[in-house]
PDB file of C-alpha atoms in Angstrom:
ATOM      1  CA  UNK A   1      24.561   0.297   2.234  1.00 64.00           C
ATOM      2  CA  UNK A   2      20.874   0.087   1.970  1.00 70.00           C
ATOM      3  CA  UNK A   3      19.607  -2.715   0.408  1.00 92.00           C
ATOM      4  CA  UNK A   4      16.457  -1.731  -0.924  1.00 97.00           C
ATOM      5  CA  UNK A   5      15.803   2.048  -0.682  1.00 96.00           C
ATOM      6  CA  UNK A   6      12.380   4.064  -1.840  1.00 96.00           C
ATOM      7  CA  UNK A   7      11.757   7.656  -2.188  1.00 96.00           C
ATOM      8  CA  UNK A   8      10.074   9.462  -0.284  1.00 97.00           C
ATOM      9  CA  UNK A   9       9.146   8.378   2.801  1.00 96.00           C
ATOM     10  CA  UNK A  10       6.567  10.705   3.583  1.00 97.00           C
ATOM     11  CA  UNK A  11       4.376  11.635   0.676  1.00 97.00           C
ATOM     12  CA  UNK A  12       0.963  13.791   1.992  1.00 97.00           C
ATOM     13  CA  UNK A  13      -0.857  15.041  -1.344  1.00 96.00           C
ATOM     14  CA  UNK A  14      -4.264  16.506  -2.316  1.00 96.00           C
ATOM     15  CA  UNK A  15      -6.817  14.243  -3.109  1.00 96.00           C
ATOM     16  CA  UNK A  16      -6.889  14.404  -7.433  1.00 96.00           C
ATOM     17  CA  UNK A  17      -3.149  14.639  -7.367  1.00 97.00           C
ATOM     18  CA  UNK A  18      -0.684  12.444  -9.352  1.00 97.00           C
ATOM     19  CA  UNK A  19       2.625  11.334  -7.724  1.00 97.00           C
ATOM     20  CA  UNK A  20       4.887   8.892  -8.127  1.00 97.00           C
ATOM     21  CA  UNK A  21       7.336   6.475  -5.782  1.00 98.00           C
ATOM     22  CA  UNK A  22      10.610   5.263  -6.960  1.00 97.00           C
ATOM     23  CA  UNK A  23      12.228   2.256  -5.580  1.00 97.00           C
ATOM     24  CA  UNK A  24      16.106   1.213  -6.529  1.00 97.00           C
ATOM     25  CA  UNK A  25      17.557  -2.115  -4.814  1.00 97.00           C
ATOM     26  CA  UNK A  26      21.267  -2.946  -4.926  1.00 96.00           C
ATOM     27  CA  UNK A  27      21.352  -6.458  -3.931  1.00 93.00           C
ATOM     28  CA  UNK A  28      21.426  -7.824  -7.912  1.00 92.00           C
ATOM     29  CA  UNK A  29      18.040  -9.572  -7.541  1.00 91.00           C
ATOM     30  CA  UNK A  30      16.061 -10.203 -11.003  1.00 89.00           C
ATOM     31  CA  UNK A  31      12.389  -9.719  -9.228  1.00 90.00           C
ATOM     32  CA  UNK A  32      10.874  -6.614  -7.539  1.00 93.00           C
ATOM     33  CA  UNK A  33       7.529  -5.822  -5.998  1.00 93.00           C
ATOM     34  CA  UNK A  34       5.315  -3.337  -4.973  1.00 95.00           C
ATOM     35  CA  UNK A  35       2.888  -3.845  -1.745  1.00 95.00           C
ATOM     36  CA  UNK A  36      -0.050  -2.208  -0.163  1.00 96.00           C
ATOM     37  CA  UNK A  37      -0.158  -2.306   3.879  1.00 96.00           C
ATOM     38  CA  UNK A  38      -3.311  -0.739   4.852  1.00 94.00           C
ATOM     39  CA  UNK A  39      -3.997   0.900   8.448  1.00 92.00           C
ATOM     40  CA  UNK A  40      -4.613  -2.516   9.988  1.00 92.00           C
ATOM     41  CA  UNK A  41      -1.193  -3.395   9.153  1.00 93.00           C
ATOM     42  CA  UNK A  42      -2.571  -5.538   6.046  1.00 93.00           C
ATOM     43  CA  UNK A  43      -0.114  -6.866   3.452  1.00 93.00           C
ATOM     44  CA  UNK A  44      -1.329  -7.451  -0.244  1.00 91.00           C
ATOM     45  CA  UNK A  45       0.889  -7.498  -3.444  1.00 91.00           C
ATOM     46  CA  UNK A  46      -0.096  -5.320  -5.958  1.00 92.00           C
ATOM     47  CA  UNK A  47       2.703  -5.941  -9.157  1.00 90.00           C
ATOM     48  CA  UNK A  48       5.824  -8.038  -9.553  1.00 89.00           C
ATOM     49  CA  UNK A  49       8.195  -7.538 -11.955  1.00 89.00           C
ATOM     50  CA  UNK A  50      10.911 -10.041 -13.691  1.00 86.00           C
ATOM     51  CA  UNK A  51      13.607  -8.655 -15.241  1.00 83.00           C
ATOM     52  CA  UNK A  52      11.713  -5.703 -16.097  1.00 82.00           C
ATOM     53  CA  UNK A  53       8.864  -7.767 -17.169  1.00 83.00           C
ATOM     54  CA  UNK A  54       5.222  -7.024 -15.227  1.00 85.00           C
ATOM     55  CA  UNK A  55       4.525 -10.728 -13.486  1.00 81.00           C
ATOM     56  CA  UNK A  56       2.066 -10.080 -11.230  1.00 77.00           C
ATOM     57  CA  UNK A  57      -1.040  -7.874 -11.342  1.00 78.00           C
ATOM     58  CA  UNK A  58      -3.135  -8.410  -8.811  1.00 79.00           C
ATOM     59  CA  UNK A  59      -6.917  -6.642  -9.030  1.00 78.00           C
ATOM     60  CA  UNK A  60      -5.564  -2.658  -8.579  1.00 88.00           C
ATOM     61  CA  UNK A  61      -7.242   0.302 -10.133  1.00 90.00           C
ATOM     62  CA  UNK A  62      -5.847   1.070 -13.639  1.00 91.00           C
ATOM     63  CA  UNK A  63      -4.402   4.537 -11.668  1.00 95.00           C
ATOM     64  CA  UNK A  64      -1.752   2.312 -10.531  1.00 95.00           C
ATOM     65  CA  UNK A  65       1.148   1.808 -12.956  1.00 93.00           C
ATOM     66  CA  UNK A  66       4.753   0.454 -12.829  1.00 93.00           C
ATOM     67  CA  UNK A  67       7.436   1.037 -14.830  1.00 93.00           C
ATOM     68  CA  UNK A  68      10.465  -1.272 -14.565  1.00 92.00           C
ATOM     69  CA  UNK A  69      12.971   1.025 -16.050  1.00 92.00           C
ATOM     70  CA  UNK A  70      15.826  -1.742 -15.631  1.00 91.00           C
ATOM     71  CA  UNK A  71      15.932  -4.516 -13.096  1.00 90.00           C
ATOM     72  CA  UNK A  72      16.970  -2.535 -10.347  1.00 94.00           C
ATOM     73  CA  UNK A  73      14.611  -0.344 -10.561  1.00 96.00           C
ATOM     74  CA  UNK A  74      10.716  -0.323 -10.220  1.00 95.00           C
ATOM     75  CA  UNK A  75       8.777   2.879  -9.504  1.00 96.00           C
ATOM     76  CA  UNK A  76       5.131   3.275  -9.130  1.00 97.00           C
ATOM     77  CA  UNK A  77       3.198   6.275 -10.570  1.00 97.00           C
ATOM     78  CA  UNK A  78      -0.520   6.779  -9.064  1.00 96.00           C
ATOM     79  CA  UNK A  79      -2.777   8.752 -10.973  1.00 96.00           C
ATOM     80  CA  UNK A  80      -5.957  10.929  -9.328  1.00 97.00           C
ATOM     81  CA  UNK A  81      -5.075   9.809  -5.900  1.00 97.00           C
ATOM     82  CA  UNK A  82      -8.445   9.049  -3.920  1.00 96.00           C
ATOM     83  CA  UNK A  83      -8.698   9.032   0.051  1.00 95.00           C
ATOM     84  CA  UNK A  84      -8.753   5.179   0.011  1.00 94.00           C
ATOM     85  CA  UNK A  85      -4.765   4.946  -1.678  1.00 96.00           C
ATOM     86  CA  UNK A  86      -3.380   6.383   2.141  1.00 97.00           C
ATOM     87  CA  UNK A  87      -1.443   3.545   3.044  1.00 97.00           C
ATOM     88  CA  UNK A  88       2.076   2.455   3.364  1.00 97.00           C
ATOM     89  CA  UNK A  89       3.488   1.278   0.274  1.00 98.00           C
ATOM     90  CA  UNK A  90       6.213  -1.116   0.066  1.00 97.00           C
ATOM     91  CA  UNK A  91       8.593  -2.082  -2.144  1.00 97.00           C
ATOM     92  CA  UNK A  92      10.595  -5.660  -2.102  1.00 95.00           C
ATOM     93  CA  UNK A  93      12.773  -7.769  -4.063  1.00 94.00           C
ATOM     94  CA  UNK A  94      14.553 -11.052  -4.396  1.00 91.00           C
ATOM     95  CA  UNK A  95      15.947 -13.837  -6.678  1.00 86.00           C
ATOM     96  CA  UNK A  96      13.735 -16.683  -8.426  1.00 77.00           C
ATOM     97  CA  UNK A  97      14.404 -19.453  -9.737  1.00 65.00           C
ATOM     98  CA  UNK A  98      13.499 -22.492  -7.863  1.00 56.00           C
ATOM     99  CA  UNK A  99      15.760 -21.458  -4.825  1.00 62.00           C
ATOM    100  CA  UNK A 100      13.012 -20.042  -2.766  1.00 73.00           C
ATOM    101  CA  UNK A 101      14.590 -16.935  -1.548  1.00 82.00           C
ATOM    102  CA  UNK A 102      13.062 -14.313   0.441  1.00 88.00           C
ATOM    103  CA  UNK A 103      12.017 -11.165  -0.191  1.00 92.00           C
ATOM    104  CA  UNK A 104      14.208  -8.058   0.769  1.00 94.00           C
ATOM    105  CA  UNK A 105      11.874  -5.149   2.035  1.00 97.00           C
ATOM    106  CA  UNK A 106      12.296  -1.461   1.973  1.00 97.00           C
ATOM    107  CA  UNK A 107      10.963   0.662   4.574  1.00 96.00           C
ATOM    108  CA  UNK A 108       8.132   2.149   3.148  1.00 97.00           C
ATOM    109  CA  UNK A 109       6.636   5.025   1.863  1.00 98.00           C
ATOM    110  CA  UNK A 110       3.691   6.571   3.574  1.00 97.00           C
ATOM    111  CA  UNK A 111       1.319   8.039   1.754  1.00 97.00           C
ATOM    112  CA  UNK A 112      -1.214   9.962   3.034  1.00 97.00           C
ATOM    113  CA  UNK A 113      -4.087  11.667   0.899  1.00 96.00           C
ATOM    114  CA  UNK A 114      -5.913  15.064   2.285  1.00 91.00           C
TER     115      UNK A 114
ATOM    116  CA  UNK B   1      -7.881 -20.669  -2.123  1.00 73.00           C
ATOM    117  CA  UNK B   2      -4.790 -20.363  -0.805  1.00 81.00           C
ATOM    118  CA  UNK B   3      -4.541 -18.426   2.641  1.00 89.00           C
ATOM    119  CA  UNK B   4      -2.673 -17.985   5.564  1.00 94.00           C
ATOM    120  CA  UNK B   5      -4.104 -17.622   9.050  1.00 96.00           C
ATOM    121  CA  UNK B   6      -2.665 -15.936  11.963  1.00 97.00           C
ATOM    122  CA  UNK B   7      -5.190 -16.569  14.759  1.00 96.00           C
ATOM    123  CA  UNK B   8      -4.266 -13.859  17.324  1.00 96.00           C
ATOM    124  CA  UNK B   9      -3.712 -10.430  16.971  1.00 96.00           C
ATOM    125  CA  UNK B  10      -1.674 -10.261  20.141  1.00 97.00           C
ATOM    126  CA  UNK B  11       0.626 -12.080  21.827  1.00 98.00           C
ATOM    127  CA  UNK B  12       1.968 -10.977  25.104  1.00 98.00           C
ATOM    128  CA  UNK B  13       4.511 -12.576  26.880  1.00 98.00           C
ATOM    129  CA  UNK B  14       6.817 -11.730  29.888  1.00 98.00           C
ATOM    130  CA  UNK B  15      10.737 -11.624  29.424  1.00 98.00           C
ATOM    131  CA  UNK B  16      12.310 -14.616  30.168  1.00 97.00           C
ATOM    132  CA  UNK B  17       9.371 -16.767  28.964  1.00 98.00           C
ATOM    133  CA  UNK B  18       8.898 -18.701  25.595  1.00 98.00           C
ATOM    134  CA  UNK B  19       7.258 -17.097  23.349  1.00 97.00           C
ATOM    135  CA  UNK B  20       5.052 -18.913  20.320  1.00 98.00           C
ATOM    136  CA  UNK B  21       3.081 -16.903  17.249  1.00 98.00           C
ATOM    137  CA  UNK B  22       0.995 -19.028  15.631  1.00 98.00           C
ATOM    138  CA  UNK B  23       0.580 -19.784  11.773  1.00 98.00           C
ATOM    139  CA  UNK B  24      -1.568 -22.107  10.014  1.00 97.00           C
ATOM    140  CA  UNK B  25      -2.044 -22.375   5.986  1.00 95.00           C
ATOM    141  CA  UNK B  26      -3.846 -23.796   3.122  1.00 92.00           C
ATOM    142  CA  UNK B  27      -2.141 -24.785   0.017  1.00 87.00           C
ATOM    143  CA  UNK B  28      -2.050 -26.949  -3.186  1.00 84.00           C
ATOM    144  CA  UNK B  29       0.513 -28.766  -3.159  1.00 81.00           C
ATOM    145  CA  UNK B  30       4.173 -28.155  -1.009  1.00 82.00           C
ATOM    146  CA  UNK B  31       3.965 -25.447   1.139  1.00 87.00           C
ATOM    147  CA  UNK B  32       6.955 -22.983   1.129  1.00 89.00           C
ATOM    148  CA  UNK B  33       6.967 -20.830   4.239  1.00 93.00           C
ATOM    149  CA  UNK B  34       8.255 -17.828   5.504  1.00 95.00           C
ATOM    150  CA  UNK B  35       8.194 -15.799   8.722  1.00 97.00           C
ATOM    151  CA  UNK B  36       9.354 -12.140   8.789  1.00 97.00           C
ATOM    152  CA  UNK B  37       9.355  -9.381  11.597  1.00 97.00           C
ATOM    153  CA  UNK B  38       8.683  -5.671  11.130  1.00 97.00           C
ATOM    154  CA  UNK B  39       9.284  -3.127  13.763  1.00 96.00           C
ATOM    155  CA  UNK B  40       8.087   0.610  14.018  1.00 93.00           C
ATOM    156  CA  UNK B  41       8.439   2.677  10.412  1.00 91.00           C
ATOM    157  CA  UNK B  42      10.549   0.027   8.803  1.00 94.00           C
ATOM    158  CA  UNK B  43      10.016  -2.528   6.175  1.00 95.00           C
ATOM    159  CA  UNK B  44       9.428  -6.772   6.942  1.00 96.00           C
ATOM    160  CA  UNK B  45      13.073  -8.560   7.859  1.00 96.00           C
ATOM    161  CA  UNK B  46      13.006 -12.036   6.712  1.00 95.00           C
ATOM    162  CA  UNK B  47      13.689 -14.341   9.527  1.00 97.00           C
ATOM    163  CA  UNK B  48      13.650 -18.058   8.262  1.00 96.00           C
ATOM    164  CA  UNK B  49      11.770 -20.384   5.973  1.00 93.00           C
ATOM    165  CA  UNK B  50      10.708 -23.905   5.418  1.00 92.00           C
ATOM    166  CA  UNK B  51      11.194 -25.341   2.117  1.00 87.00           C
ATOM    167  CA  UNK B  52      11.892 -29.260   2.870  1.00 83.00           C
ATOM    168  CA  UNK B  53      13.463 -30.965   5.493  1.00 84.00           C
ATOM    169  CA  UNK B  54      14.041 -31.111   8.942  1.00 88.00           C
ATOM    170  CA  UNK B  55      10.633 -29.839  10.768  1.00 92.00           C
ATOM    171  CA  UNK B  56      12.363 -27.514  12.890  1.00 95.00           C
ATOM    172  CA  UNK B  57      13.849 -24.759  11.046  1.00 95.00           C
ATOM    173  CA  UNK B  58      16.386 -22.595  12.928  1.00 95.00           C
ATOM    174  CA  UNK B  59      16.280 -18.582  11.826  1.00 94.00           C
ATOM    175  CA  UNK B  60      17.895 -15.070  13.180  1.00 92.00           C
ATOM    176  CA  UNK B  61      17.760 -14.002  16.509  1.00 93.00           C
ATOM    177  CA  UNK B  62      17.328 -17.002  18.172  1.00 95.00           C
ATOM    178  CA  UNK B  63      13.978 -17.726  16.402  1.00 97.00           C
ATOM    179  CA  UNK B  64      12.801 -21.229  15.562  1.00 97.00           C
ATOM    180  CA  UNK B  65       9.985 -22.940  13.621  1.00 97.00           C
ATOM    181  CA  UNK B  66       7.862 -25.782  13.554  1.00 96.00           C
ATOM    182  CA  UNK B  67       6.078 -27.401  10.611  1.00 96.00           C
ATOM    183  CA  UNK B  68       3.570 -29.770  11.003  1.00 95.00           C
ATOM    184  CA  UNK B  69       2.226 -30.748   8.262  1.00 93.00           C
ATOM    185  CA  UNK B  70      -0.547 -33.177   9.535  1.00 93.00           C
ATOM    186  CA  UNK B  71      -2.085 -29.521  11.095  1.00 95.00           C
ATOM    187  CA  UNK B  72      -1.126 -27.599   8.234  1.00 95.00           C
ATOM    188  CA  UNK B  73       0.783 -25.024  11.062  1.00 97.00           C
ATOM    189  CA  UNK B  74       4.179 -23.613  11.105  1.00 97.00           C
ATOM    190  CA  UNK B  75       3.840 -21.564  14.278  1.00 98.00           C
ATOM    191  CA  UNK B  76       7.090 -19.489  15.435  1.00 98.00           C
ATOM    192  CA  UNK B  77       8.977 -19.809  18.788  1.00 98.00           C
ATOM    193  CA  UNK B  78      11.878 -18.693  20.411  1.00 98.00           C
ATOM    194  CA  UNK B  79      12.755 -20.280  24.011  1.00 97.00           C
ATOM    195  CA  UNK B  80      13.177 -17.067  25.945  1.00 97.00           C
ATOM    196  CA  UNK B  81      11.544 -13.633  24.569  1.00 98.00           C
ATOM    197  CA  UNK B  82      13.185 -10.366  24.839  1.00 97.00           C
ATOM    198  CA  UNK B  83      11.805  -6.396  25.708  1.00 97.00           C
ATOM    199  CA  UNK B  84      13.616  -6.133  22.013  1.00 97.00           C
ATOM    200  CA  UNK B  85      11.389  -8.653  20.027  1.00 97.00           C
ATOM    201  CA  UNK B  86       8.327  -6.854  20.583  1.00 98.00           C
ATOM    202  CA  UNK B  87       7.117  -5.871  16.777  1.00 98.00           C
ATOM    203  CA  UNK B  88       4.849  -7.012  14.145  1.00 98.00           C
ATOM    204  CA  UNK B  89       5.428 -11.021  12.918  1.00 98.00           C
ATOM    205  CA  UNK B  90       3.735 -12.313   9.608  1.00 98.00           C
ATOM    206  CA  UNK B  91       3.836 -15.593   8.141  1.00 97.00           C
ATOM    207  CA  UNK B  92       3.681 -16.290   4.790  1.00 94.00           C
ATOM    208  CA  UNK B  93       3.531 -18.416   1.965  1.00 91.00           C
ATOM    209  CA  UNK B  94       4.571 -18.962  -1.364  1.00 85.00           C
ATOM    210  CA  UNK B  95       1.305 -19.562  -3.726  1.00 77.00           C
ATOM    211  CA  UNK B  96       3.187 -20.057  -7.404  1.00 72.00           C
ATOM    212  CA  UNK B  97       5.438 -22.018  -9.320  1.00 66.00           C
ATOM    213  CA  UNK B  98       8.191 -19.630  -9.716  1.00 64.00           C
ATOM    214  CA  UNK B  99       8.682 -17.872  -6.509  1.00 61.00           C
ATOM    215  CA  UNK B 100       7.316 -14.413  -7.432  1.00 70.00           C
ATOM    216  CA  UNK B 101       4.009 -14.489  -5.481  1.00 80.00           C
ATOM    217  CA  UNK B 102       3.272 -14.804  -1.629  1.00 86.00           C
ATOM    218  CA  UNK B 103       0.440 -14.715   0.645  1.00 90.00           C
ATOM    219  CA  UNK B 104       0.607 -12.791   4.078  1.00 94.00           C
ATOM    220  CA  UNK B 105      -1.235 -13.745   6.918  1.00 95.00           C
ATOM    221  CA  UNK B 106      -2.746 -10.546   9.047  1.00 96.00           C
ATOM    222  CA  UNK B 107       0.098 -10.462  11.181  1.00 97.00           C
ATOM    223  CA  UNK B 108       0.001 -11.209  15.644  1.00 98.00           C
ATOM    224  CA  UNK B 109       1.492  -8.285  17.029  1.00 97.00           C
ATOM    225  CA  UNK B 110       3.813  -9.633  19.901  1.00 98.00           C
ATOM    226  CA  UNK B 111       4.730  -7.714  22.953  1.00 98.00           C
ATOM    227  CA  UNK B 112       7.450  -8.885  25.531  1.00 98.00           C
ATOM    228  CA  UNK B 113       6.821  -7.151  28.991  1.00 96.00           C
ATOM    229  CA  UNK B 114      10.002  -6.129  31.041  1.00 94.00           C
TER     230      UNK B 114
END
C-alpha cells in the first residue's frame, strides 16, 4: 500500500495554464507538506498544513494555493503557470507533537512547463 | 539563520570501502536531525535521526551517524558501501517548535563504484 501517493506524475502544460496536483497519504498523520525540488536537486518547503490548517507559508507566488480538504488530503492548485514553476513537486507528511517524527515522502510530480 | 551545509556535491567511493557524507548545521537552540536518501524518480526515504542521546545513532541499511556537537556536524557513515547505495543523501534539520518545519541541506550525491 502506498504510503503517500500524488497524482500525476508527469504533468507537461502550456505556459499560462492552470493545473492542479492532488496528494492523499494513508499513514493517519495530522501534518502534510508540499515541496519544491528544483533542477539542481534543491529542496525548499513551500506550505504545511495541520489538521487541515495552513502552518507554513513560506515566500511563494500568490499562484500557489493549497487546499486541505481533510487531513489526508492536501492538493496544490497553480494558477498561470510560468517557465520558472518546472520542477519536481513533492508532497510529505508526518505526525507532530513533540515526538520528532519524520517526514513520509511521495514520489513526486514532475512538472514541466512549455 | 538557520542552515544546513552539505560541503560536497559528490562522494565517490569504491565497494567494500567506508563511506562518510558530510553534514554540518547552524541552529538556535537543540538541534534535531535527520538524514534521508532519494534514488532515481522517487521521493526522500527517511533513514535515521538524532534527537538526544547517544552520539551515534544507528538507522536503515546499515547506516550510522555521528553528532558532534562541539563541530556542529552530524556527518553519515556506513562501514562498507554498496553498488546499491549510490543515490542522492540530504541532511536536515528541524528549525521550529512544533515539528512542522525543516531545513534541507543541498544534498552530496554519493556513488559506490563496483
Amino acid at each position: 500500500d502506498t504510503a503517500v501517493s500524488q497524482t500525476p506524475k508527469y504533468l507537461v502544460t502550456q505556459m499560462g495554464n492552470d493545473k492542479s496536483i492532488k496528494c492523499e497519504q494513508n499513514l493517519g498523520h495530522d501534518t502534510m507538506y508540499w515541496y519544491k525540488q528544483d533542477s539542481k536537486k534543491f529542496l525548499k518547503i513551500m506550505f504545511s498544513y495541520n489538521n487541515k490548517e495552513l502552518i507554513i507559508n513560506e515566500t511563494v507566488p500568490n499562484r500557489f494555493s493549497p487546499k486541505s480538504p481533510d487531513k489526508a488530503h492536501l492538493n496544490l492548485h497553480i494558477n498561470s503557470l510560468e517557465l520558472g514553476d518546472s520542477a519536481v513537486y513533492f508532497c510529505a507528511s508526518s505526525q507532530v507533537g513533540g515526538l520528532n517524527q519524520p517526514q513520509h515522502f511521495g514520489d513526486g510530480t514532475r512538472l514541466s512547463i512549455l | 539563520a538557520q542552515s544546513v551545509a552539505q560541503p560536497e556535491d559528490q562522494v565517490n567511493v569504491a565497494e567494500g570501502n567506508p563511506l562518510t557524507v558530510k553534514c554540518t548545521y547552524s541552529v538556535s537552540g537543540n538541534p534535531y536531525l535527520f538524514w534521508y536518501v532519494q534514488y532515481p524518480n522517487r521521493g526522500l526515504q527517511f533513514l535515521l535521526k538524532y534527537i538526544t542521546g547517544d552520539n551515534l545513532v544507528k538507522g536503515s541499511y546499515g547506516f550510522e551517524a555521528e553528532f558532534n556537537k562541539s563541530q556542529t556536524s552530524f556527518h553519515l557513515k556506513k562501514p562498507s558501501a554498496l553498488v546499491s547505495d549510490s543515490a542522492l543523501y540530504f541532511c536536515a534539520v528541524r528549525v521550529d517548535n512544533y515539528g512542522q518545519n525543516f531545513v534541507f541541506g543541498p544534498g552530496t550525491r554519493l556513488s559506490v563504484l563496483p
